[in-house]
């Protein structure tokens, strides 16, 4: 336990840790107050609860076995996700911005699309550093892009199965995807961002907009880390045979100096 606490202190500064708990308290308050809100839904409560639990992943990762690459993921990227989760839970669900602000959902999707590529970038770099092998720059970027879509699909599958489960248990359509023709009626979301030819196609328009926003923001993130490879600066050598920049773990590069 002492070693674990030491890892917490060294890996996350006090201001960041305080920020995380401010965000968590905001989500707890939203969860409690949402029971009496006019916009209360069971799926909304599940969404807030999931967002709250997900903010503890960094602390959980430091309790994983020493060989786990997740112990090498910096707290800074978790801060990005924690802010996004809080915005989704508090602003999106409790303050009902998923319906009262037409572009709120696409903006959230774009935020997580960009952030998930950065998370994939950190995972790829952690693997290179942990396993002490060289990887091409393109390999790292493809891995980052792939991780972002794994996270996206896991999230969308979670929303789908939550809606299905709640539908079977309550007899009412779920709202995990935050698109319902009935709930959108009279709100900024009525008609959808991409208008559907018929109401039955409204959920399809919503999921396709999510895919489009995630793809565009993930591609933008790839451009960003290509221009600003903040984890890889000064760690390249050139492979003559294949003509690629090769990324090496920091220890290997330092050993050559």
Tab-separated table of N, CA and C in Angstrom, residues 75-229:
chain	number	residue	atom	x	y	z
A	75	UNK	N	-0.740	10.885	-16.059
A	75	UNK	CA	-1.995	11.383	-15.487
A	75	UNK	C	-2.593	12.504	-16.333
A	76	UNK	N	-1.769	13.193	-17.110
A	76	UNK	CA	-2.256	14.336	-17.888
A	76	UNK	C	-3.335	13.929	-18.883
A	77	UNK	N	-3.166	12.774	-19.556
A	77	UNK	CA	-4.167	12.338	-20.523
A	77	UNK	C	-5.451	11.942	-19.814
A	78	UNK	N	-5.343	11.438	-18.587
A	78	UNK	CA	-6.538	11.112	-17.807
A	78	UNK	C	-7.275	12.387	-17.394
A	79	UNK	N	-6.533	13.450	-17.172
A	79	UNK	CA	-7.175	14.730	-16.857
A	79	UNK	C	-8.056	15.184	-18.003
A	80	UNK	N	-7.550	15.025	-19.224
A	80	UNK	CA	-8.332	15.382	-20.412
A	80	UNK	C	-9.636	14.596	-20.444
A	81	UNK	N	-9.544	13.278	-20.233
A	81	UNK	CA	-10.743	12.446	-20.253
A	81	UNK	C	-11.677	12.767	-19.094
A	82	UNK	N	-11.129	13.049	-17.918
A	82	UNK	CA	-11.969	13.370	-16.766
A	82	UNK	C	-12.777	14.640	-16.990
A	83	UNK	N	-12.157	15.634	-17.620
A	83	UNK	CA	-12.878	16.869	-17.952
A	83	UNK	C	-14.002	16.568	-18.936
A	84	UNK	N	-13.692	15.751	-19.951
A	84	UNK	CA	-14.708	15.395	-20.933
A	84	UNK	C	-15.852	14.605	-20.326
A	85	UNK	N	-15.538	13.654	-19.453
A	85	UNK	CA	-16.568	12.857	-18.792
A	85	UNK	C	-17.468	13.729	-17.916
A	86	UNK	N	-16.870	14.698	-17.239
A	86	UNK	CA	-17.657	15.592	-16.390
A	86	UNK	C	-18.583	16.463	-17.222
A	87	UNK	N	-18.076	16.965	-18.328
A	87	UNK	CA	-18.908	17.782	-19.218
A	87	UNK	C	-20.079	16.962	-19.741
A	88	UNK	N	-19.811	15.718	-20.129
A	88	UNK	CA	-20.865	14.857	-20.645
A	88	UNK	C	-21.914	14.555	-19.589
A	89	UNK	N	-21.455	14.241	-18.368
A	89	UNK	CA	-22.381	13.855	-17.299
A	89	UNK	C	-23.142	15.044	-16.730
A	90	UNK	N	-22.425	16.105	-16.382
A	90	UNK	CA	-23.049	17.242	-15.702
A	90	UNK	C	-23.775	18.155	-16.685
A	91	UNK	N	-23.046	18.621	-17.700
A	91	UNK	CA	-23.666	19.526	-18.667
A	91	UNK	C	-24.635	18.778	-19.587
A	92	UNK	N	-24.183	17.641	-20.099
A	92	UNK	CA	-24.992	16.912	-21.061
A	92	UNK	C	-26.242	16.291	-20.479
A	93	UNK	N	-26.091	15.578	-19.339
A	93	UNK	CA	-27.233	14.860	-18.760
A	93	UNK	C	-28.009	15.730	-17.786
A	94	UNK	N	-27.333	16.213	-16.732
A	94	UNK	CA	-28.070	16.936	-15.694
A	94	UNK	C	-28.659	18.245	-16.217
A	95	UNK	N	-27.853	19.026	-16.957
A	95	UNK	CA	-28.365	20.281	-17.520
A	95	UNK	C	-29.019	20.085	-18.894
A	96	UNK	N	-29.143	18.830	-19.299
A	96	UNK	CA	-29.898	18.452	-20.493
A	96	UNK	C	-29.384	19.107	-21.777
A	97	UNK	N	-28.085	19.369	-21.846
A	97	UNK	CA	-27.555	20.033	-23.041
A	97	UNK	C	-27.536	19.134	-24.263
A	98	UNK	N	-27.642	17.804	-24.055
A	98	UNK	CA	-27.724	16.923	-25.215
A	98	UNK	C	-28.962	17.229	-26.055
A	99	UNK	N	-29.984	17.790	-25.399
A	99	UNK	CA	-31.196	18.140	-26.129
A	99	UNK	C	-31.391	19.641	-26.266
A	100	UNK	N	-30.940	20.423	-25.297
A	100	UNK	CA	-31.177	21.864	-25.353
A	100	UNK	C	-30.170	22.604	-26.223
A	101	UNK	N	-29.011	21.990	-26.485
A	101	UNK	CA	-27.983	22.587	-27.343
A	101	UNK	C	-27.775	21.654	-28.530
A	102	UNK	N	-28.119	22.089	-29.702
A	102	UNK	CA	-28.150	21.217	-30.881
A	102	UNK	C	-26.803	20.580	-31.186
A	103	UNK	N	-25.726	21.326	-31.034
A	103	UNK	CA	-24.406	20.825	-31.421
A	103	UNK	C	-23.611	20.249	-30.251
A	104	UNK	N	-24.236	20.111	-29.083
A	104	UNK	CA	-23.501	19.629	-27.916
A	104	UNK	C	-22.981	18.209	-28.148
A	105	UNK	N	-23.819	17.318	-28.629
A	105	UNK	CA	-23.402	15.926	-28.849
A	105	UNK	C	-22.273	15.828	-29.875
A	106	UNK	N	-22.369	16.487	-31.043
A	106	UNK	CA	-21.239	16.432	-31.988
A	106	UNK	C	-19.944	16.987	-31.408
A	107	UNK	N	-20.051	18.044	-30.587
A	107	UNK	CA	-18.850	18.615	-29.971
A	107	UNK	C	-18.218	17.625	-29.008
A	108	UNK	N	-19.044	16.947	-28.207
A	108	UNK	CA	-18.541	15.934	-27.275
A	108	UNK	C	-17.869	14.801	-28.048
A	109	UNK	N	-18.499	14.369	-29.137
A	109	UNK	CA	-17.910	13.307	-29.952
A	109	UNK	C	-16.558	13.732	-30.516
A	110	UNK	N	-16.474	14.968	-30.979
A	110	UNK	CA	-15.216	15.474	-31.528
A	110	UNK	C	-14.140	15.541	-30.446
A	111	UNK	N	-14.524	15.974	-29.267
A	111	UNK	CA	-13.576	16.057	-28.141
A	111	UNK	C	-12.985	14.691	-27.826
A	112	UNK	N	-13.861	13.685	-27.689
A	112	UNK	CA	-13.380	12.357	-27.336
A	112	UNK	C	-12.654	11.692	-28.498
A	113	UNK	N	-13.033	12.025	-29.739
A	113	UNK	CA	-12.306	11.494	-30.883
A	113	UNK	C	-10.860	11.959	-30.869
A	114	UNK	N	-10.654	13.237	-30.596
A	114	UNK	CA	-9.306	13.809	-30.530
A	114	UNK	C	-8.548	13.220	-29.338
A	115	UNK	N	-9.206	13.197	-28.172
A	115	UNK	CA	-8.540	12.724	-26.957
A	115	UNK	C	-8.187	11.250	-27.039
A	116	UNK	N	-9.027	10.435	-27.674
A	116	UNK	CA	-8.769	9.001	-27.737
A	116	UNK	C	-7.560	8.677	-28.615
A	117	UNK	N	-7.300	9.495	-29.632
A	117	UNK	CA	-6.080	9.314	-30.423
A	117	UNK	C	-4.854	9.625	-29.567
A	118	UNK	N	-4.931	10.677	-28.776
A	118	UNK	CA	-3.816	10.991	-27.874
A	118	UNK	C	-3.595	9.854	-26.883
A	119	UNK	N	-4.695	9.249	-26.412
A	119	UNK	CA	-4.570	8.120	-25.482
A	119	UNK	C	-3.915	6.930	-26.188
A	120	UNK	N	-4.328	6.680	-27.431
A	120	UNK	CA	-3.708	5.609	-28.198
A	120	UNK	C	-2.232	5.879	-28.459
A	121	UNK	N	-1.895	7.133	-28.678
A	121	UNK	CA	-0.512	7.555	-28.875
A	121	UNK	C	0.320	7.265	-27.625
A	122	UNK	N	-0.270	7.546	-26.453
A	122	UNK	CA	0.423	7.267	-25.193
A	122	UNK	C	0.600	5.767	-24.992
A	123	UNK	N	-0.403	4.976	-25.364
A	123	UNK	CA	-0.297	3.524	-25.231
A	123	UNK	C	0.802	2.981	-26.137
A	124	UNK	N	0.818	3.431	-27.388
A	124	UNK	CA	1.846	2.971	-28.335
A	124	UNK	C	3.244	3.336	-27.834
A	125	UNK	N	3.396	4.555	-27.344
A	125	UNK	CA	4.706	4.979	-26.833
A	125	UNK	C	5.083	4.180	-25.591
A	126	UNK	N	4.074	3.884	-24.732
A	126	UNK	CA	4.337	3.101	-23.524
A	126	UNK	C	4.829	1.699	-23.880
A	127	UNK	N	4.259	1.103	-24.928
A	127	UNK	CA	4.685	-0.228	-25.367
A	127	UNK	C	6.133	-0.190	-25.861
A	128	UNK	N	6.460	0.826	-26.675
A	128	UNK	CA	7.828	0.983	-27.167
A	128	UNK	C	8.801	1.117	-25.996
A	129	UNK	N	8.425	1.919	-25.039
A	129	UNK	CA	9.294	2.167	-23.880
A	129	UNK	C	9.401	0.933	-22.988
A	130	UNK	N	8.269	0.250	-22.798
A	130	UNK	CA	8.246	-0.903	-21.892
A	130	UNK	C	8.974	-2.103	-22.474
A	131	UNK	N	8.744	-2.358	-23.763
A	131	UNK	CA	9.303	-3.556	-24.401
A	131	UNK	C	10.687	-3.317	-24.998
A	132	UNK	N	11.147	-2.070	-25.012
A	132	UNK	CA	12.485	-1.734	-25.511
A	132	UNK	C	12.709	-2.179	-26.954
A	133	UNK	N	11.794	-1.801	-27.834
A	133	UNK	CA	11.983	-2.104	-29.241
A	133	UNK	C	11.739	-0.858	-30.078
A	134	UNK	N	12.279	-0.884	-31.287
A	134	UNK	CA	12.107	0.241	-32.191
A	134	UNK	C	10.838	0.058	-33.006
A	135	UNK	N	10.147	1.157	-33.300
A	135	UNK	CA	8.925	1.114	-34.106
A	135	UNK	C	8.930	2.291	-35.061
A	136	UNK	N	8.363	2.093	-36.239
A	136	UNK	CA	8.286	3.205	-37.169
A	136	UNK	C	7.285	4.232	-36.664
A	137	UNK	N	7.502	5.450	-37.095
A	137	UNK	CA	6.583	6.530	-36.743
A	137	UNK	C	5.171	6.208	-37.237
A	138	UNK	N	5.070	5.682	-38.437
A	138	UNK	CA	3.763	5.333	-38.995
A	138	UNK	C	3.073	4.268	-38.150
A	139	UNK	N	3.838	3.303	-37.632
A	139	UNK	CA	3.267	2.247	-36.807
A	139	UNK	C	2.623	2.816	-35.552
A	140	UNK	N	3.330	3.743	-34.925
A	140	UNK	CA	2.803	4.372	-33.718
A	140	UNK	C	1.527	5.149	-34.025
A	141	UNK	N	1.519	5.871	-35.143
A	141	UNK	CA	0.343	6.669	-35.491
A	141	UNK	C	-0.845	5.796	-35.869
A	142	UNK	N	-0.591	4.708	-36.605
A	142	UNK	CA	-1.676	3.790	-36.947
A	142	UNK	C	-2.252	3.160	-35.678
A	143	UNK	N	-1.382	2.810	-34.741
A	143	UNK	CA	-1.835	2.227	-33.480
A	143	UNK	C	-2.710	3.217	-32.704
A	144	UNK	N	-2.286	4.476	-32.687
A	144	UNK	CA	-3.061	5.508	-31.992
A	144	UNK	C	-4.432	5.667	-32.622
A	145	UNK	N	-4.470	5.673	-33.940
A	145	UNK	CA	-5.736	5.806	-34.658
A	145	UNK	C	-6.629	4.591	-34.388
A	146	UNK	N	-6.026	3.400	-34.372
A	146	UNK	CA	-6.789	2.184	-34.114
A	146	UNK	C	-7.369	2.147	-32.713
A	147	UNK	N	-6.589	2.553	-31.722
A	147	UNK	CA	-7.072	2.577	-30.339
A	147	UNK	C	-8.268	3.509	-30.212
A	148	UNK	N	-8.226	4.633	-30.912
A	148	UNK	CA	-9.332	5.592	-30.817
A	148	UNK	C	-10.639	4.975	-31.288
A	149	UNK	N	-10.577	4.157	-32.332
A	149	UNK	CA	-11.811	3.539	-32.834
A	149	UNK	C	-12.228	2.336	-31.999
A	150	UNK	N	-11.304	1.692	-31.331
A	150	UNK	CA	-11.670	0.654	-30.368
A	150	UNK	C	-12.469	1.284	-29.234
A	151	UNK	N	-11.972	2.395	-28.700
A	151	UNK	CA	-12.679	3.091	-27.617
A	151	UNK	C	-14.043	3.573	-28.089
A	152	UNK	N	-14.102	4.103	-29.313
A	152	UNK	CA	-15.368	4.591	-29.860
A	152	UNK	C	-16.386	3.462	-29.964
A	153	UNK	N	-15.962	2.311	-30.491
A	153	UNK	CA	-16.883	1.189	-30.654
A	153	UNK	C	-17.324	0.607	-29.323
A	154	UNK	N	-16.421	0.541	-28.359
A	154	UNK	CA	-16.799	0.063	-27.025
A	154	UNK	C	-17.865	0.980	-26.422
A	155	UNK	N	-17.670	2.296	-26.575
A	155	UNK	CA	-18.638	3.260	-26.043
A	155	UNK	C	-19.995	3.093	-26.726
A	156	UNK	N	-20.008	3.016	-28.047
A	156	UNK	CA	-21.267	2.899	-28.782
A	156	UNK	C	-21.967	1.578	-28.501
A	157	UNK	N	-21.206	0.501	-28.362
A	157	UNK	CA	-21.798	-0.786	-28.007
A	157	UNK	C	-22.410	-0.723	-26.610
A	158	UNK	N	-21.720	-0.031	-25.697
A	158	UNK	CA	-22.266	0.139	-24.351
A	158	UNK	C	-23.590	0.878	-24.374
A	159	UNK	N	-23.670	1.934	-25.175
A	159	UNK	CA	-24.920	2.678	-25.295
A	159	UNK	C	-26.026	1.795	-25.874
A	160	UNK	N	-25.684	1.018	-26.901
A	160	UNK	CA	-26.671	0.162	-27.552
A	160	UNK	C	-27.229	-0.878	-26.586
A	161	UNK	N	-26.343	-1.602	-25.897
A	161	UNK	CA	-26.801	-2.656	-24.996
A	161	UNK	C	-27.520	-2.081	-23.773
A	162	UNK	N	-27.126	-0.880	-23.343
A	162	UNK	CA	-27.841	-0.229	-22.246
A	162	UNK	C	-29.274	0.081	-22.653
A	163	UNK	N	-29.440	0.623	-23.858
A	163	UNK	CA	-30.786	0.899	-24.366
A	163	UNK	C	-31.613	-0.380	-24.472
A	164	UNK	N	-30.983	-1.439	-24.965
A	164	UNK	CA	-31.700	-2.706	-25.101
A	164	UNK	C	-32.129	-3.248	-23.743
A	165	UNK	N	-31.210	-3.205	-22.775
A	165	UNK	CA	-31.499	-3.728	-21.442
A	165	UNK	C	-32.608	-2.926	-20.764
A	166	UNK	N	-32.470	-1.604	-20.789
A	166	UNK	CA	-33.481	-0.753	-20.161
A	166	UNK	C	-34.830	-0.930	-20.850
A	167	UNK	N	-34.804	-1.092	-22.162
A	167	UNK	CA	-36.047	-1.309	-22.888
A	167	UNK	C	-36.758	-2.567	-22.455
A	168	UNK	N	-35.992	-3.650	-22.263
A	168	UNK	CA	-36.595	-4.913	-21.837
A	168	UNK	C	-37.081	-4.849	-20.389
A	169	UNK	N	-36.350	-4.144	-19.537
A	169	UNK	CA	-36.713	-4.097	-18.117
A	169	UNK	C	-37.872	-3.151	-17.823
A	170	UNK	N	-37.956	-2.052	-18.550
A	170	UNK	CA	-38.970	-1.036	-18.254
A	170	UNK	C	-40.092	-0.968	-19.279
A	171	UNK	N	-39.855	-1.540	-20.439
A	171	UNK	CA	-40.864	-1.442	-21.492
A	171	UNK	C	-40.853	-0.102	-22.190
A	172	UNK	N	-39.899	0.759	-21.840
A	172	UNK	CA	-39.760	2.077	-22.446
A	172	UNK	C	-38.457	2.141	-23.236
A	173	UNK	N	-38.437	2.885	-24.343
A	173	UNK	CA	-37.191	2.996	-25.107
A	173	UNK	C	-36.096	3.664	-24.284
A	174	UNK	N	-34.879	3.144	-24.384
A	174	UNK	CA	-33.773	3.746	-23.655
A	174	UNK	C	-33.331	5.056	-24.287
A	175	UNK	N	-32.442	5.750	-23.597
A	175	UNK	CA	-31.971	7.047	-24.090
A	175	UNK	C	-30.458	7.174	-23.921
A	176	UNK	N	-29.751	6.040	-23.919
A	176	UNK	CA	-28.304	6.078	-23.711
A	176	UNK	C	-27.583	6.802	-24.836
A	177	UNK	N	-28.143	6.755	-26.039
A	177	UNK	CA	-27.509	7.429	-27.168
A	177	UNK	C	-27.932	8.896	-27.276
A	178	UNK	N	-28.780	9.326	-26.371
A	178	UNK	CA	-29.254	10.714	-26.331
A	178	UNK	C	-29.830	11.157	-27.670
A	179	UNK	N	-30.587	10.243	-28.245
A	179	UNK	CA	-31.374	10.634	-29.407
A	179	UNK	C	-32.703	9.898	-29.366
A	180	UNK	N	-33.745	10.640	-29.091
A	180	UNK	CA	-35.105	10.112	-29.063
A	180	UNK	C	-35.999	11.129	-29.751
A	181	UNK	N	-36.808	10.670	-30.702
A	181	UNK	CA	-37.720	11.568	-31.405
A	181	UNK	C	-38.688	12.215	-30.427
A	182	UNK	N	-39.162	11.437	-29.450
A	182	UNK	CA	-40.128	11.955	-28.475
A	182	UNK	C	-39.489	13.000	-27.565
A	183	UNK	N	-38.296	12.690	-27.031
A	183	UNK	CA	-37.630	13.623	-26.120
A	183	UNK	C	-37.127	14.865	-26.854
A	184	UNK	N	-36.816	14.715	-28.133
A	184	UNK	CA	-36.291	15.848	-28.901
A	184	UNK	C	-37.391	16.817	-29.335
A	185	UNK	N	-38.626	16.370	-29.280
A	185	UNK	CA	-39.731	17.213	-29.733
A	185	UNK	C	-39.808	18.503	-28.916
A	186	UNK	N	-39.770	19.635	-29.601
A	186	UNK	CA	-39.843	20.935	-28.939
A	186	UNK	C	-38.513	21.428	-28.409
A	187	UNK	N	-37.418	20.679	-28.646
A	187	UNK	CA	-36.094	21.095	-28.182
A	187	UNK	C	-35.227	21.475	-29.379
A	188	UNK	N	-33.993	21.920	-29.082
A	188	UNK	CA	-33.062	22.302	-30.146
A	188	UNK	C	-32.672	21.112	-31.006
A	189	UNK	N	-32.816	19.892	-30.470
A	189	UNK	CA	-32.430	18.693	-31.219
A	189	UNK	C	-33.519	18.193	-32.156
A	190	UNK	N	-34.691	18.815	-32.117
A	190	UNK	CA	-35.784	18.338	-32.965
A	190	UNK	C	-35.362	18.399	-34.433
A	191	UNK	N	-35.540	17.298	-35.124
A	191	UNK	CA	-35.137	17.225	-36.521
A	191	UNK	C	-33.720	16.746	-36.709
A	192	UNK	N	-32.907	16.809	-35.637
A	192	UNK	CA	-31.540	16.325	-35.706
A	192	UNK	C	-30.602	17.295	-36.402
A	193	UNK	N	-29.318	17.103	-36.182
A	193	UNK	CA	-28.308	17.915	-36.864
A	193	UNK	C	-28.295	17.570	-38.352
A	194	UNK	N	-28.386	16.256	-38.641
A	194	UNK	CA	-28.559	15.797	-40.021
A	194	UNK	C	-30.024	15.379	-40.151
A	195	UNK	N	-30.853	16.144	-40.820
A	195	UNK	CA	-32.285	15.833	-40.890
A	195	UNK	C	-32.542	14.453	-41.480
A	196	UNK	N	-33.464	13.723	-40.842
A	196	UNK	CA	-33.847	12.406	-41.339
A	196	UNK	C	-35.058	12.538	-42.246
A	197	UNK	N	-35.101	11.708	-43.290
A	197	UNK	CA	-36.236	11.747	-44.209
A	197	UNK	C	-37.518	11.316	-43.502
A	198	UNK	N	-37.382	10.355	-42.588
A	198	UNK	CA	-38.507	9.898	-41.769
A	198	UNK	C	-38.006	9.732	-40.346
A	199	UNK	N	-38.920	9.818	-39.363
A	199	UNK	CA	-38.520	9.731	-37.960
A	199	UNK	C	-37.782	8.436	-37.642
A	200	UNK	N	-38.142	7.358	-38.321
A	200	UNK	CA	-37.517	6.066	-38.040
A	200	UNK	C	-36.009	6.066	-38.335
A	201	UNK	N	-35.579	6.977	-39.195
A	201	UNK	CA	-34.153	7.040	-39.537
A	201	UNK	C	-33.362	7.985	-38.627
A	202	UNK	N	-34.038	8.635	-37.685
A	202	UNK	CA	-33.372	9.599	-36.808
A	202	UNK	C	-32.217	8.974	-36.010
A	203	UNK	N	-32.405	7.784	-35.397
A	203	UNK	CA	-31.271	7.176	-34.679
A	203	UNK	C	-30.090	6.876	-35.603
A	204	UNK	N	-30.387	6.460	-36.841
A	204	UNK	CA	-29.315	6.188	-37.797
A	204	UNK	C	-28.540	7.458	-38.116
A	205	UNK	N	-29.257	8.563	-38.313
A	205	UNK	CA	-28.592	9.835	-38.589
A	205	UNK	C	-27.689	10.230	-37.420
A	206	UNK	N	-28.158	9.956	-36.205
A	206	UNK	CA	-27.378	10.314	-35.015
A	206	UNK	C	-26.096	9.508	-34.926
A	207	UNK	N	-26.194	8.189	-35.120
A	207	UNK	CA	-24.994	7.356	-35.005
A	207	UNK	C	-24.020	7.651	-36.134
A	208	UNK	N	-24.521	7.954	-37.329
A	208	UNK	CA	-23.626	8.280	-38.438
A	208	UNK	C	-22.929	9.618	-38.202
A	209	UNK	N	-23.631	10.561	-37.574
A	209	UNK	CA	-22.989	11.826	-37.226
A	209	UNK	C	-21.882	11.588	-36.210
A	210	UNK	N	-22.131	10.684	-35.247
A	210	UNK	CA	-21.096	10.335	-34.269
A	210	UNK	C	-19.863	9.773	-34.965
A	211	UNK	N	-20.088	8.878	-35.931
A	211	UNK	CA	-18.969	8.268	-36.666
A	211	UNK	C	-18.190	9.332	-37.432
A	212	UNK	N	-18.917	10.216	-38.106
A	212	UNK	CA	-18.266	11.272	-38.891
A	212	UNK	C	-17.441	12.188	-38.001
A	213	UNK	N	-18.019	12.628	-36.880
A	213	UNK	CA	-17.313	13.546	-35.982
A	213	UNK	C	-16.088	12.877	-35.371
A	214	UNK	N	-16.241	11.602	-35.008
A	214	UNK	CA	-15.100	10.896	-34.417
A	214	UNK	C	-13.978	10.752	-35.441
A	215	UNK	N	-14.332	10.391	-36.670
A	215	UNK	CA	-13.312	10.215	-37.705
A	215	UNK	C	-12.582	11.522	-37.985
A	216	UNK	N	-13.330	12.600	-38.146
A	216	UNK	CA	-12.703	13.883	-38.469
A	216	UNK	C	-11.796	14.366	-37.344
A	217	UNK	N	-12.272	14.241	-36.110
A	217	UNK	CA	-11.463	14.709	-34.980
A	217	UNK	C	-10.260	13.801	-34.745
A	218	UNK	N	-10.427	12.489	-34.985
A	218	UNK	CA	-9.294	11.569	-34.844
A	218	UNK	C	-8.236	11.863	-35.902
A	219	UNK	N	-8.678	12.154	-37.115
A	219	UNK	CA	-7.739	12.507	-38.180
A	219	UNK	C	-7.014	13.815	-37.847
A	220	UNK	N	-7.752	14.774	-37.272
A	220	UNK	CA	-7.138	16.037	-36.852
A	220	UNK	C	-6.087	15.789	-35.779
A	221	UNK	N	-6.354	14.837	-34.879
A	221	UNK	CA	-5.393	14.510	-33.820
A	221	UNK	C	-4.126	13.895	-34.406
A	222	UNK	N	-4.281	13.072	-35.448
A	222	UNK	CA	-3.107	12.497	-36.107
A	222	UNK	C	-2.237	13.590	-36.718
A	223	UNK	N	-2.879	14.561	-37.332
A	223	UNK	CA	-2.130	15.694	-37.903
A	223	UNK	C	-1.412	16.443	-36.785
A	224	UNK	N	-2.096	16.620	-35.667
A	224	UNK	CA	-1.516	17.336	-34.523
A	224	UNK	C	-0.256	16.646	-34.012
A	225	UNK	N	-0.333	15.317	-33.780
A	225	UNK	CA	0.841	14.636	-33.226
A	225	UNK	C	1.928	14.436	-34.285
A	226	UNK	N	1.570	14.548	-35.558
A	226	UNK	CA	2.590	14.510	-36.595
A	226	UNK	C	3.382	15.823	-36.624
A	227	UNK	N	2.668	16.930	-36.398
A	227	UNK	CA	3.321	18.239	-36.363
A	227	UNK	C	4.013	18.463	-35.021
A	228	UNK	N	3.368	18.012	-33.945
A	228	UNK	CA	3.913	18.176	-32.586
A	228	UNK	C	4.038	16.812	-31.907
A	229	UNK	N	5.014	15.994	-32.307
A	229	UNK	CA	5.171	14.667	-31.689
A	229	UNK	C	5.784	14.786	-30.294
